[in-house]
Tab-separated table of C-alpha atoms and ligand atoms in Angstrom:
chain	number	residue	atom	x	y	z
A	281	MET	CA	14.844	34.560	6.651
A	282	LYS	CA	13.025	37.987	5.809
A	283	ASN	CA	11.008	38.088	9.000
A	284	PRO	CA	12.926	39.963	11.534
A	285	ALA	CA	11.454	37.669	14.212
A	286	ALA	CA	12.874	34.629	12.588
A	287	LYS	CA	15.594	34.311	15.169
A	288	THR	CA	13.121	33.798	17.858
A	289	CYS	CA	11.321	30.533	18.670
A	290	PRO	CA	14.002	28.069	17.527
A	291	GLU	CA	12.920	24.885	19.458
A	292	ARG	CA	13.801	21.225	18.759
A	293	SER	CA	12.424	17.850	19.809
A	294	GLY	CA	13.722	14.684	18.000
A	295	ARG	CA	12.919	15.086	14.231
A	296	ILE	CA	10.591	18.103	14.915
A	297	ASP	CA	11.906	21.731	14.861
A	298	ILE	CA	9.951	24.972	15.316
A	299	VAL	CA	11.336	27.877	13.431
A	300	ARG	CA	9.576	31.115	13.334
A	301	GLY	CA	9.545	33.088	10.195
A	302	ASP	CA	8.517	33.152	6.450
A	303	ILE	CA	8.056	29.563	5.150
A	304	THR	CA	8.806	30.655	1.589
A	305	THR	CA	12.469	31.260	2.410
A	306	LEU	CA	13.212	27.859	3.732
A	307	ASP	CA	15.601	25.610	1.977
A	308	VAL	CA	13.796	22.314	2.575
A	309	ASP	CA	12.692	19.540	0.292
A	310	ALA	CA	9.104	20.659	0.555
A	311	ILE	CA	6.962	23.317	2.092
A	312	VAL	CA	3.295	22.819	2.592
A	313	ASN	CA	0.738	25.269	1.473
A	314	ALA	CA	-2.526	26.104	3.373
A	315	ALA	CA	-4.673	26.360	0.191
A	316	ASN	CA	-8.267	26.404	-0.587
A	317	THR	CA	-10.213	23.863	-2.673
A	318	THR	CA	-9.501	25.531	-6.059
A	319	LEU	CA	-5.707	25.291	-5.433
A	320	LEU	CA	-5.506	28.512	-7.563
A	321	GLY	CA	-4.041	30.794	-4.856
A	322	GLY	CA	-5.545	33.009	-2.304
A	323	GLY	CA	-4.289	35.213	0.631
A	324	GLY	CA	-2.148	34.523	3.689
A	325	VAL	CA	0.535	31.738	3.179
A	326	ASP	CA	-0.940	30.642	-0.154
A	327	GLY	CA	-0.553	34.071	-1.604
A	328	ALA	CA	3.043	34.291	-0.214
A	329	ILE	CA	3.857	30.910	-1.776
A	330	HIS	CA	2.447	31.704	-5.203
A	331	ARG	CA	4.139	35.054	-5.294
A	332	ALA	CA	7.576	33.485	-4.306
A	333	ALA	CA	7.219	30.490	-6.666
A	334	GLY	CA	6.104	32.411	-9.816
A	335	ARG	CA	3.514	31.978	-12.315
A	336	LYS	CA	4.629	28.434	-13.233
A	337	LEU	CA	3.249	27.320	-9.971
A	338	LEU	CA	-0.192	28.504	-10.786
A	339	ALA	CA	0.085	26.869	-14.261
A	340	GLU	CA	0.858	23.470	-12.723
A	341	CYS	CA	-1.931	23.932	-10.021
A	342	ARG	CA	-4.528	24.473	-13.010
A	343	THR	CA	-3.661	20.786	-14.190
A	344	LEU	CA	-4.545	19.286	-10.757
A	345	GLY	CA	-8.175	19.957	-10.564
A	346	SER	CA	-9.732	20.784	-7.077
A	347	CYS	CA	-8.609	19.490	-3.711
A	348	GLN	CA	-10.978	18.610	-0.831
A	349	PRO	CA	-10.435	19.618	2.760
A	350	GLY	CA	-7.932	17.151	4.325
A	351	GLU	CA	-6.559	16.013	0.923
A	352	ALA	CA	-3.074	16.919	-0.363
A	353	LYS	CA	-1.568	17.362	-3.890
A	354	ILE	CA	2.016	17.940	-4.832
A	355	THR	CA	3.686	20.287	-7.223
A	356	ARG	CA	7.213	21.441	-7.997
A	357	GLY	CA	8.487	24.516	-6.147
A	358	TYR	CA	9.693	26.603	-9.200
A	359	ASP	CA	11.341	29.708	-7.901
A	360	LEU	CA	11.142	28.794	-4.256
A	361	PRO	CA	14.195	27.396	-2.543
A	362	ALA	CA	12.008	24.302	-1.820
A	363	ARG	CA	11.981	21.611	-4.466
A	364	PHE	CA	8.265	20.795	-3.935
A	365	VAL	CA	5.017	22.285	-2.592
A	366	ILE	CA	2.473	20.074	-0.992
A	367	HIS	CA	-0.912	21.834	-1.175
A	368	THR	CA	-3.460	20.790	1.399
A	369	VAL	CA	-6.824	22.365	2.456
A	370	GLY	CA	-7.563	22.844	6.047
A	371	PRO	CA	-11.054	22.908	7.556
A	372	PHE	CA	-12.934	26.146	8.160
A	373	TRP	CA	-13.478	26.405	11.823
A	374	THR	CA	-17.327	26.473	12.755
A	375	GLY	CA	-17.084	25.297	16.311
A	376	GLY	CA	-15.331	21.893	16.131
A	377	LYS	CA	-18.447	19.758	15.636
A	378	ARG	CA	-18.240	19.342	11.928
A	379	GLY	CA	-15.236	17.051	11.716
A	380	GLU	CA	-12.776	19.913	11.895
A	381	PRO	CA	-10.248	17.995	14.062
A	382	GLN	CA	-10.263	15.002	11.837
A	383	ILE	CA	-10.000	17.035	8.728
A	384	LEU	CA	-7.008	18.987	10.085
A	385	ALA	CA	-5.271	15.739	11.150
A	386	ASN	CA	-5.788	14.334	7.608
A	387	CYS	CA	-4.053	17.501	6.146
A	388	TYR	CA	-0.933	16.515	8.189
A	389	ARG	CA	-1.168	12.840	7.611
A	390	ASN	CA	-1.764	13.008	3.889
A	391	SER	CA	0.950	15.824	3.561
A	392	LEU	CA	3.432	13.517	5.265
A	393	GLN	CA	2.375	10.407	3.164
A	394	LEU	CA	2.849	12.388	-0.011
A	395	ALA	CA	6.309	13.512	1.216
A	396	VAL	CA	7.262	9.773	1.870
A	397	GLU	CA	5.936	8.752	-1.656
A	398	ASN	CA	8.150	11.394	-3.246
A	399	ARG	CA	11.301	10.671	-1.206
A	400	ILE	CA	11.147	14.029	0.638
A	401	LYS	CA	13.360	14.172	3.686
A	402	THR	CA	12.657	17.613	5.089
A	403	ILE	CA	9.274	19.280	5.194
A	404	ALA	CA	8.091	22.554	6.647
A	405	PHE	CA	4.459	23.297	7.611
A	406	PRO	CA	2.679	26.534	8.372
A	407	ALA	CA	-0.194	26.621	10.862
A	408	ILE	CA	-2.796	25.198	8.579
A	409	SER	CA	-6.245	26.763	9.223
A	410	CYS	CA	-4.944	29.196	11.824
A	411	GLY	CA	-5.445	32.250	9.718
A	412	ALA	CA	-8.391	32.944	7.461
A	413	TYR	CA	-9.966	29.670	8.299
A	414	ARG	CA	-9.983	30.611	12.123
A	415	TYR	CA	-9.000	27.315	13.882
A	416	PRO	CA	-8.147	27.975	17.540
A	417	ILE	CA	-4.411	28.063	17.906
A	418	ARG	CA	-4.025	25.737	20.947
A	419	GLU	CA	-6.379	23.001	19.423
A	420	ALA	CA	-4.564	23.329	16.016
A	421	THR	CA	-1.086	23.108	17.093
A	422	GLN	CA	-1.927	20.088	19.344
A	423	ILE	CA	-3.384	18.264	16.354
A	424	ALA	CA	-0.353	19.175	14.208
A	425	LEU	CA	2.181	17.857	16.722
A	426	GLU	CA	0.154	14.711	17.787
A	427	THR	CA	-0.530	13.698	14.152
A	428	THR	CA	3.034	14.316	13.106
A	429	ARG	CA	4.574	12.482	16.096
A	430	GLU	CA	2.337	9.454	15.363
A	431	PHE	CA	3.327	9.496	11.785
A	432	LEU	CA	7.023	9.748	12.475
A	433	ALA	CA	6.810	6.957	15.109
A	434	THR	CA	5.655	4.574	12.415
A	435	LYS	CA	7.785	5.776	9.398
A	436	ASP	CA	11.548	6.466	9.466
A	437	LYS	CA	11.714	7.971	5.848
A	438	ILE	CA	11.367	11.599	6.922
A	439	ASP	CA	14.459	13.322	8.677
A	440	LYS	CA	12.909	16.663	9.748
A	441	VAL	CA	9.596	18.193	10.057
A	442	ILE	CA	9.726	21.963	10.687
A	443	PHE	CA	6.611	23.795	12.030
A	444	VAL	CA	6.770	27.492	11.008
A	445	PRO	CA	4.690	29.753	13.254
A	446	TRP	CA	4.156	33.379	11.878
A	447	SER	CA	3.069	35.012	15.133
A	448	GLU	CA	4.356	34.985	18.713
A	449	ASP	CA	1.062	33.402	19.858
A	450	LEU	CA	1.579	30.405	17.740
A	451	CYS	CA	5.278	30.167	18.498
A	452	GLU	CA	4.265	29.968	22.154
A	453	ALA	CA	1.623	27.301	21.628
A	454	TYR	CA	4.133	25.045	19.829
A	455	ARG	CA	6.714	25.601	22.278
A	456	GLN	CA	4.562	24.635	25.246
A	457	LEU	CA	3.458	21.433	23.400
A	458	LEU	CA	7.002	20.491	22.699
B	729	AR6	N1	5.040	31.885	6.385
B	729	AR6	C1	4.503	31.175	7.303
B	729	AR6	N2	3.293	31.315	7.850
B	729	AR6	C2	2.485	32.304	7.274
B	729	AR6	C3	3.031	33.072	6.211
B	729	AR6	C4	4.312	32.827	5.687
B	729	AR6	N3	4.822	33.528	4.703
B	729	AR6	N4	2.028	33.950	5.913
B	729	AR6	C5	0.897	33.750	6.657
B	729	AR6	N5	1.264	32.618	7.500
B	729	AR6	P1	-3.789	31.325	6.244
B	729	AR6	P2	-5.714	29.083	6.531
B	729	AR6	C6	0.501	32.139	8.585
B	729	AR6	O1	-4.836	32.398	6.209
B	729	AR6	O2	-6.272	29.631	7.832
B	729	AR6	C7	-5.825	31.556	1.912
B	729	AR6	O3	-6.503	32.669	1.276
B	729	AR6	C8	-0.838	32.815	8.991
B	729	AR6	O4	-0.375	33.885	9.988
B	729	AR6	O5	-2.734	31.479	5.208
B	729	AR6	O6	-5.471	27.697	6.391
B	729	AR6	C9	-6.159	30.313	1.212
B	729	AR6	O7	-6.278	30.527	-0.042
B	729	AR6	C10	-1.482	31.742	9.865
B	729	AR6	O8	-0.942	31.510	11.076
B	729	AR6	O9	-4.497	29.748	5.848
B	729	AR6	C11	-7.534	29.852	1.631
B	729	AR6	O10	-8.650	30.464	1.179
B	729	AR6	C12	-1.301	30.526	8.937
B	729	AR6	O11	-0.119	30.918	8.145
B	729	AR6	C13	-7.322	30.310	3.296
B	729	AR6	O12	-6.377	31.402	3.279
B	729	AR6	C14	-2.395	30.104	8.113
B	729	AR6	O13	-3.153	31.149	7.643
B	729	AR6	C15	-6.780	29.232	4.107
B	729	AR6	O14	-6.892	29.703	5.340
């Protein structure tokens, strides 16, 4: 991985791994993008994924139309090591009373469901909504892990889910929950 901190935060629990680093470098079947409703790129992990995947990703995204918060859509990975990108739109945090927890849980559930439908066995998630959308880290990581564990408990089609924290704070939050 390009991030020098990538060697820290390796943690494992059953089919869930935590690997700190740059999600665009991961050789997995699919990486998840924390996108916005236009699906036409942005900053943060969205910008990094579009830069690494190349212009063809944007071209395919233009064919998809918009994506509502909590929904997920899939494209190819183009120049990424990952074969697919699953684009989902997290909630913007405004205090937690506007359905943010349910929307965030839907991001994970719908992304995992799309993975199963596309025979994806390994999938990596960034910390959806934990950057520009300002979701509190502790609450967000709890929803990420709970929703994923519930999903994996009922479906055995996915071999590995990797959470990819970018910061030490996120890394620590996942580690404590595992
Ligand atoms: N690999 C892994 N995680 C990363 C990477 C990377 N290469 N780059 C950033 N992160 P954000 P959001 C972390 O802002 O909060 C975009 O402009 C980052 O540190 O990317 O869902 C979209 O277009 C943070 O912990 O996504 C939307 O407009 C996490 O990824 C908006 O931002 C998510 O931060 C979405 O905001």
